[in-house]
XYZ file of C-alpha atoms in Angstrom:
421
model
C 99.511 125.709 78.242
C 97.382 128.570 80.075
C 97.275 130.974 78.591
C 99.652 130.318 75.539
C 98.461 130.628 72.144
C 99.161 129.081 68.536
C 98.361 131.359 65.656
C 97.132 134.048 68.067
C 94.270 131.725 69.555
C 94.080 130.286 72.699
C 95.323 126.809 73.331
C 93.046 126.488 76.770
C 90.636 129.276 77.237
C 88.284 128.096 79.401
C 91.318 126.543 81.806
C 92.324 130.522 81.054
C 88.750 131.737 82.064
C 89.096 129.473 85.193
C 92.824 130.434 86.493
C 92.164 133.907 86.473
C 88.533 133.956 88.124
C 87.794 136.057 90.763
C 87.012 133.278 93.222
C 90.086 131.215 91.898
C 93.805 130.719 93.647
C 96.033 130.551 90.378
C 99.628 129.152 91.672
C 101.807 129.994 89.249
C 105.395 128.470 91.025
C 104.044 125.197 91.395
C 106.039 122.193 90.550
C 105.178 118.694 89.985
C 107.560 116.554 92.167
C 107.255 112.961 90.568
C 109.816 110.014 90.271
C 109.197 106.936 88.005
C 105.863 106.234 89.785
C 104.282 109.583 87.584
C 100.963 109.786 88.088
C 101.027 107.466 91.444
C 103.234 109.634 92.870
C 101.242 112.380 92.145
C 98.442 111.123 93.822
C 100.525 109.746 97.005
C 101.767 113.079 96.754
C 98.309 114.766 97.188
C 96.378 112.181 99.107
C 99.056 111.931 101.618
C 101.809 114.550 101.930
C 104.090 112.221 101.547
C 106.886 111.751 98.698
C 106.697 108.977 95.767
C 109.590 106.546 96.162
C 113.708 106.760 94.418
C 112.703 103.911 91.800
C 109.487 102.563 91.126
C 105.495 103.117 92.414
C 104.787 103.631 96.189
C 101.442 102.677 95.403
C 102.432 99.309 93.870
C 104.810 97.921 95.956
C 103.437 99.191 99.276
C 100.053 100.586 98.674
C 98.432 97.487 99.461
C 100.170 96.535 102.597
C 101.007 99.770 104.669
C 99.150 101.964 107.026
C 97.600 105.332 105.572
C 96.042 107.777 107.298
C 94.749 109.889 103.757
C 92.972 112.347 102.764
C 89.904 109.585 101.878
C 89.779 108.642 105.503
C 89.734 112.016 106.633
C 87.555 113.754 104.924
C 85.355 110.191 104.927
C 85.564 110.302 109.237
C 84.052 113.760 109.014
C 81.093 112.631 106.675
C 81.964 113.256 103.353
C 81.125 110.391 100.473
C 84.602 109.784 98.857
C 84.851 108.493 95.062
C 88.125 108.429 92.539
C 86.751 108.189 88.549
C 89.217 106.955 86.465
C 88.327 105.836 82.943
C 91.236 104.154 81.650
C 93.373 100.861 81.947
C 92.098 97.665 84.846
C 91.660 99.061 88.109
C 94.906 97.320 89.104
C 96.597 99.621 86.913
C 99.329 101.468 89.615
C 97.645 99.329 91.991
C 94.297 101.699 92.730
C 92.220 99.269 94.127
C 94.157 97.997 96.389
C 95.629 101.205 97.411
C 92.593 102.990 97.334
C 91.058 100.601 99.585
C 94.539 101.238 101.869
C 93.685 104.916 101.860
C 90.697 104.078 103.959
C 89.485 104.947 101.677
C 87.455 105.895 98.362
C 84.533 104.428 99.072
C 83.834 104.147 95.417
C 86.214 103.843 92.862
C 84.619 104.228 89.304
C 86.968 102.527 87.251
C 86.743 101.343 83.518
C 84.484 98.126 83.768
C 81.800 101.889 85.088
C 81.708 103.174 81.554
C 80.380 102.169 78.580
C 82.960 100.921 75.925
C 83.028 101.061 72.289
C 86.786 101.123 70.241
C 85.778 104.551 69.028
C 85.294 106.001 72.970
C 89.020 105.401 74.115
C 91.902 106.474 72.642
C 95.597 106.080 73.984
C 95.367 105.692 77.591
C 91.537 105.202 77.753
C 88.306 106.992 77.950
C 88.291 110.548 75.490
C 87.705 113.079 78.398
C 84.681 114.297 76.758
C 82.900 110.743 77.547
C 84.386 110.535 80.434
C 83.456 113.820 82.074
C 79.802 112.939 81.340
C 80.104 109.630 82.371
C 81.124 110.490 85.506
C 78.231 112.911 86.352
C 75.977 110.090 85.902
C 77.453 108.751 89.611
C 78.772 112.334 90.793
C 74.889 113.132 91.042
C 73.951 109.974 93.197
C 77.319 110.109 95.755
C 75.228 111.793 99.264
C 76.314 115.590 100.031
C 79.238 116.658 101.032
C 81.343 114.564 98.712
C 85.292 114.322 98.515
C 85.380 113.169 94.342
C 88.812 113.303 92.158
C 88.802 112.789 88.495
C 91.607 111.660 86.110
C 91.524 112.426 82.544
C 93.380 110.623 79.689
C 93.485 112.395 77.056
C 95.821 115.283 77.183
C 98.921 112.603 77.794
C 101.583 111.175 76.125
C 100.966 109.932 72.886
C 98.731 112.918 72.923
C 96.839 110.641 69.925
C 93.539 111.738 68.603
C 90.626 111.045 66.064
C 90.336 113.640 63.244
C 86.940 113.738 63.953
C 87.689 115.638 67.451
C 90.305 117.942 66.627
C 89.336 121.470 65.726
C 92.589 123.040 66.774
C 96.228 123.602 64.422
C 98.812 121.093 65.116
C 102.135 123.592 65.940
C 104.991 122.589 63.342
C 108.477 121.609 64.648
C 108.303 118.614 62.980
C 108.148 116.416 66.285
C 105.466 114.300 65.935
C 105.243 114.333 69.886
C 105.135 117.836 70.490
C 103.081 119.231 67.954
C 99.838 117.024 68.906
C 99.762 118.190 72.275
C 98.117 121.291 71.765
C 95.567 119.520 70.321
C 94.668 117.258 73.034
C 95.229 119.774 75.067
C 92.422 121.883 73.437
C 90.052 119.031 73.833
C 90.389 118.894 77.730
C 90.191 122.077 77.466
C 86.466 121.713 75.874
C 85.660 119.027 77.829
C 86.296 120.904 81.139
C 84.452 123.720 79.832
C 81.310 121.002 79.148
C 82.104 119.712 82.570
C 81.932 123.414 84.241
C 78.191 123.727 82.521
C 76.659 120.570 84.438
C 78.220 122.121 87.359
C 76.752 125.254 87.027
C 73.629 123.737 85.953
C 73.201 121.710 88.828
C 74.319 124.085 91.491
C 77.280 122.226 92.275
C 79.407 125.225 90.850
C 78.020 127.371 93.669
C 78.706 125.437 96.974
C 81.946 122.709 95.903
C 85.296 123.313 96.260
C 86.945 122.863 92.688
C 90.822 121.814 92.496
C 92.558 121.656 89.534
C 96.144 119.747 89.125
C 98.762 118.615 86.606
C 100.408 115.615 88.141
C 103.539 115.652 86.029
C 105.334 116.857 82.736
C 103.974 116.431 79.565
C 106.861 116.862 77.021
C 110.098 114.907 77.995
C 113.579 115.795 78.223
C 114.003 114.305 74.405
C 112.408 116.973 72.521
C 114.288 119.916 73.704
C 114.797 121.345 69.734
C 111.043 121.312 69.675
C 110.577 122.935 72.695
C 113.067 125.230 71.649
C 111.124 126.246 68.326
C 107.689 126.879 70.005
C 109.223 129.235 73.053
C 111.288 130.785 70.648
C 114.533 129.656 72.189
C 118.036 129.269 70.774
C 118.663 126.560 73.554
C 116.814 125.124 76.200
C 119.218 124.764 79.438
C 119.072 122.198 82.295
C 117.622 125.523 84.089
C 114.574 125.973 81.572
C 114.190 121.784 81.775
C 114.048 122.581 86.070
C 111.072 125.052 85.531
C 109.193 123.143 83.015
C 108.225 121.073 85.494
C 106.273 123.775 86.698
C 102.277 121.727 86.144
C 98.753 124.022 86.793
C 97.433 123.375 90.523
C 94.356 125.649 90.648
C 91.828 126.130 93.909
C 88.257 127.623 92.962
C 85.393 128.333 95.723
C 82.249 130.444 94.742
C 82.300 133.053 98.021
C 85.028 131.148 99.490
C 87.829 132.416 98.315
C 89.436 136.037 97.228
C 91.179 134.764 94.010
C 94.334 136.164 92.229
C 97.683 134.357 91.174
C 99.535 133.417 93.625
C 103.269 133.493 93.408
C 103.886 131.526 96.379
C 106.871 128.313 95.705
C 105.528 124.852 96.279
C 104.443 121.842 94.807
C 102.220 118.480 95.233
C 103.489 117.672 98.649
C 101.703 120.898 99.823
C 98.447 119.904 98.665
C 96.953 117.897 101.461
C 97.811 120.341 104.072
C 96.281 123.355 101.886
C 93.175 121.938 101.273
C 92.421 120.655 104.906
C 93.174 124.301 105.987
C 90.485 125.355 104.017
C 88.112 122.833 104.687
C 88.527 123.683 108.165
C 91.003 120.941 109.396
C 93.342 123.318 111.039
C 94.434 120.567 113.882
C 95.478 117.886 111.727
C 98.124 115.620 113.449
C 98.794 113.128 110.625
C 102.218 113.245 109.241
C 102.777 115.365 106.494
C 106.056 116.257 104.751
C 104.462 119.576 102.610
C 102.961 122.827 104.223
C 100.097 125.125 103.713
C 100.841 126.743 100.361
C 98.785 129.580 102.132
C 100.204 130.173 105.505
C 102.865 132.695 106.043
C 105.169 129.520 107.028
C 105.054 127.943 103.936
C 108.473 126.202 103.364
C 108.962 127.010 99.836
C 112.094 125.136 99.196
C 110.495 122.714 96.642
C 112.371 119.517 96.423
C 112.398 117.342 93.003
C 112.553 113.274 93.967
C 116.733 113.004 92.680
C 117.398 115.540 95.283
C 117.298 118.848 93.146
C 115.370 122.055 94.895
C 113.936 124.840 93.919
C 113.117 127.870 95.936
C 112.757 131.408 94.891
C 116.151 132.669 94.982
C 118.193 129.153 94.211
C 117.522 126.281 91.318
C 119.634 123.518 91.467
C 120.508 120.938 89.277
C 122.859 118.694 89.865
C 126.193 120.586 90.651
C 124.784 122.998 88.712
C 123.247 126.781 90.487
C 121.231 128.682 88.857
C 119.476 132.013 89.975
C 115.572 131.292 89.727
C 114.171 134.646 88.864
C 116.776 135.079 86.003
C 118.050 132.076 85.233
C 121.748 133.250 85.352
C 124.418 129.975 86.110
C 126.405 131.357 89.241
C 129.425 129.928 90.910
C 128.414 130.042 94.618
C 130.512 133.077 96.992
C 131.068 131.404 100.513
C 127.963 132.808 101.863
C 125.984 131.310 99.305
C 127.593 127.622 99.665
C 126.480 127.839 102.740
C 123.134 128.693 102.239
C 122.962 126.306 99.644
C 124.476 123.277 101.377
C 121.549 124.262 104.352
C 119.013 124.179 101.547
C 120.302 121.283 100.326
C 120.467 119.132 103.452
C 117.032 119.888 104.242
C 115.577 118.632 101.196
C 117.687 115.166 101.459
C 116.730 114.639 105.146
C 113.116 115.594 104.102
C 112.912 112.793 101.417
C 115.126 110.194 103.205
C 112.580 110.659 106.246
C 109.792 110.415 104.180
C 111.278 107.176 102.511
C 112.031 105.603 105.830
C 107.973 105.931 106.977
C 106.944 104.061 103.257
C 109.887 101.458 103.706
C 109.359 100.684 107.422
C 105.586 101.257 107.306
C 106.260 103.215 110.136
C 102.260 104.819 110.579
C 101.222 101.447 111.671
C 102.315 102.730 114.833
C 101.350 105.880 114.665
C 97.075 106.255 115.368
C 96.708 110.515 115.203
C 93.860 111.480 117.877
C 90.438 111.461 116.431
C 91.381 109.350 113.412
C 89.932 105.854 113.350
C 92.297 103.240 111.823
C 91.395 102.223 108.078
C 90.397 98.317 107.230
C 90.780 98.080 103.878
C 88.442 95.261 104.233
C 85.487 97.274 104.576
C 85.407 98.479 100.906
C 84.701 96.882 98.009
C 85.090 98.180 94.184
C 83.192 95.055 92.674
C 80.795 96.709 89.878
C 77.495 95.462 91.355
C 78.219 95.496 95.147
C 79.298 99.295 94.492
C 75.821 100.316 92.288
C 73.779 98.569 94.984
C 75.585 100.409 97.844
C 75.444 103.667 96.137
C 71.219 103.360 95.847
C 71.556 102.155 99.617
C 73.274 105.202 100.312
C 71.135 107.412 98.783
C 68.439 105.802 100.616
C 70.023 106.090 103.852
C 71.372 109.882 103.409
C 69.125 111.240 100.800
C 71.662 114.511 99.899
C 72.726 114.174 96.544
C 72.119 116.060 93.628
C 69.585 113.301 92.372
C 68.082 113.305 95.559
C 67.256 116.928 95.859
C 65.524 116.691 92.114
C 62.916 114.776 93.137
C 64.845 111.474 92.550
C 65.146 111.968 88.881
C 68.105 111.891 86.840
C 69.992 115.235 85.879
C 71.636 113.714 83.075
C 69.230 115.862 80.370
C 71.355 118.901 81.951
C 74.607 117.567 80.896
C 75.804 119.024 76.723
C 78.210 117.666 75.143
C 79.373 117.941 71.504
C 81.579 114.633 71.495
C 80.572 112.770 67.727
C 81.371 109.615 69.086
C-alpha cells in the first residue's frame, strides 16, 4: 500500500510521510519469508534470525521447550526493559507466553486480559488499532528507559472487517469482497499510526527511540489473482508477480541516527536481528543467525522463501520456473546460468535445512555465546497482577520512564485519538 492511491488519494499517507523521511531507511526489496506459522514465523524470524518451520508454528511446537538466545535476552542483558503488546486472541494464541518467556525474554507481555473490552472495541482478530495504540501507551510510559517494546496490530488483516462508523475511505470495486476492504483497514492503521506518531512526538520519545516498522506476511492470497489483476491494471498476474507480492514494508527510523533514503538492498525478515543489533551497537554478536546485516556491504541478498524458492536481484525462482527479477521476463537457463542457479539454489536449501536441524534438535542448548547468560523461562511471569505490581516496582527501582521523568504523573492527557468507540 505505500504510496498507492484509490481515486487519486492516498491509501497510507502518513506510513508515506514516514517511509520517505529524512531520518528513515525505506527497504523497498524486502520480502516476507513465512510458512504456515504466518505471523509466528515472522516473529521467530525477527527475534531470532532463524527460519519458521516446513509445516506448522516453531513457536508452538518448540517455543516452549528449546533454548533461545533472542533478541529479548539480548537487548534485556544489556539493560533494556523488554515488553511485546498484543491486543488480540488468549495469550496462548501461537504459543506467546510460553515462547516469550523461552526468549528470555519479554519481561512483560501485554496481552488481551491488559485492555479494556467492550464488543464494540475488537473487531476480527481483536483490539481496533486505534484502541490499541493508546492502550498501549498507558504501559509504554511506565516500562524504565531504554526499552526494547514491539507492537502487533489487528486490524489491517484478513477479513480486513470493519464498523461503518470507522471507515472514511472508498472501498476499491473488483467485486471481491476480500480485496476491496483492505484499503480500508488499511487506511485506519494508517490513522492510527499517525495518532500513535503524535504521543511520540509529544512525549519526546520520537526524538531519542529507534522506530521499526514491519509487515510480517501477505495480505491478499493467491485466490484473488482477477482482483489483483483489476486494481494493478493487469491482464494477468503470473507466478512471477505472485513471487514479488510478497514483498511486505520493513522500515528503520532514528531522529539524528540515521541518513534516510530507500534502500534497494535484497533481503527479508531473517536479516532483521542482525541489522538492528548493528545499529544498536552489537557489532560482536556470536549467537547464531541465519540472515545478515541488510546494511553491510556483505549482505547475502539471495532471499530464500520457506518451500525453497529464492529471490535475488538478478534471478526469481519459482518452482522450475526462472524468471529475470528486474523485468520479469521467463528465461530458459544458458549453461552458465544453470550453474549459477543450481549454486543459488543449493545455498538456500542447505541454509533452511541447517536452520531446521538447530529447531528440531534444539541444538543451542549446547551452544552458551560468550557474554550471554542462559535464559530461565522461569523467571518471568505474564500473570495480570504479578506483572502491574512488578512494573510499579520497577519504576521504583529504576525511575527512567517517561512517567517517571513527568513528575510521576500520567501522560495519558497527551495521547488524541478520534476512535468513536
Amino acid at each position: 500500500m505505500i504510496d498507492y492511491k484509490v481515486n487519486g488519494k492516498e491509501v497510507t499517507p502518513t506510513l508515506n510521510k514516514f517511509y520517505h523521511n529524512k531520518n528513515t531507511i525505506g527497504f523497498d526489496n524486502f520480502y516476507n519469508q513465512v510458512a504456515q506459522g504466518k505471523t509466528s514465523d515472522a516473529e521467530m524470524m525477527l527475534e531470532n534470525s532463524l527460519y519458521g518451520l516446513p509445516q506448522g508454528s516453531a513457536m508452538t511446537t518448540y517455543g516452549s521447550q528449546n533454548t533461545f538466545q533472542a533478541a529479548p535476552a539480548i537487548l534485556d542483558q544489556k539493560g533494556y526493559t523488554t515488553a511485546a503488546f498484543h491486543g488480540g486472541d488468549v495469550p496462548s494464541f501461537w504459543n506467546r507466553d510460553s515462547t516469550y518467556k523461552s526468549w528470555g525474554g519479554y519481561e512483560y507481555f501485554f496481552s488481551s486480559e491488559y485492555y479494556k473490552t467492550k464488543p464494540s472495541y475488537s473487531v476480527g482478530y481483536g483490539l481496533k488499532d486505534k484502541i490499541f495504540f493508546k492502550d498501549s501507551a498507558n504501559y509504554l510510559q511506565q516500562l524504565p528507559q531504554p526499552f526494547y517494546a514491539k507492537l502487533i496490530t489487528l486490524t489491517n488483516h484478513y477479513p480486513y472487517e470493519l464498523d461503518k462508523q470507522n471507515i472514511d475511505f472508498p472501498a476499491t470495486k473488483t467485486g471481491d469482497k476480500t480485496v476491496d476492504p483492505y484499503v480500508q483497514t488499511a487506511h485506519y492503521l494508517d490513522e492510527a499510526f499517525a495518532e500513535f506518531m503524535q504521543y511520540l512526538k509529544k512525549t519526546g520519545l520520537m526524538d531519542n527511540s529507534m522506530i521499526v516498522l514491519y509487515g510480517d506476511h501477505y495480505g491478499i492470497s493467491n485466490n484473488h489473482r482477477p482482483a489483483i489483476a483489476q486494481l494493478l491494471h493487469k491482464k494477468t498476474i503470473t507466478s512471477y508477480d505472485l513471487a514479488q507480492f510478497q514483498k511486505v514494508p520493513f522500515m528503520i527510523y532514528s531522529k539524528g541516527g540515521l541518513k534516510g533514503g530507500i534502500n534497494h538492498t535484497y533481503g527479508g525478515e531473517i536479516d532483521v536481528l542482525p541489522t538492528l543489533l548493528h545499529l544498536l551497537g552489537d557489532n560482536n554478536n556470536n549467537t547464531i543467525q541465519f540472515g545478515t546485516d541488510l546494511l553491510s556491504k556483505q549482505h547475502d541478498q539471495r532471499v530464500a522463501f520457506r518451500n525453497g524458492d529464492f529471490v535475488t536481484p538478478k534471478y526469481t525462482k519459482v518452482g522450475s520456473t526462472v524468471y529475470l527479477t528486474k523485468t520479469g521476463k521467463k528465461i530458459t537457463p544458458t549453461t552458465s546460468q544453470q550453474k549459477e542457479i543450481n549454486s543459488i539454489q543449493n545455498h538456500i536449501t542447505t541454509e533452511l535445512s541447517l536452520s531446521d536441524r538447530v529447531i528440531y534438535g534444539d541444538l543451542l542448548r549446547f551452544y552458551t555465546p560468550k557474554g550471554f547468560k542462559p535464559v530461565d523461562s522461569k523467571d518471568f511471569t505474564y500473570k495480570y497482577t504479578n506483572a502491574l505490581d512488578n512494573l510499579k516496582k520497577s519504576q521504583k527501582e529504576k525511575p527512567t520512564s517517561i512517567e517517571a521523568e513527568n513528575s510521576g504523573k500520567s501522560t495519558m492527557n497527551l495521547y488524541k485519538t478520534d476512535a468513536p468507540d
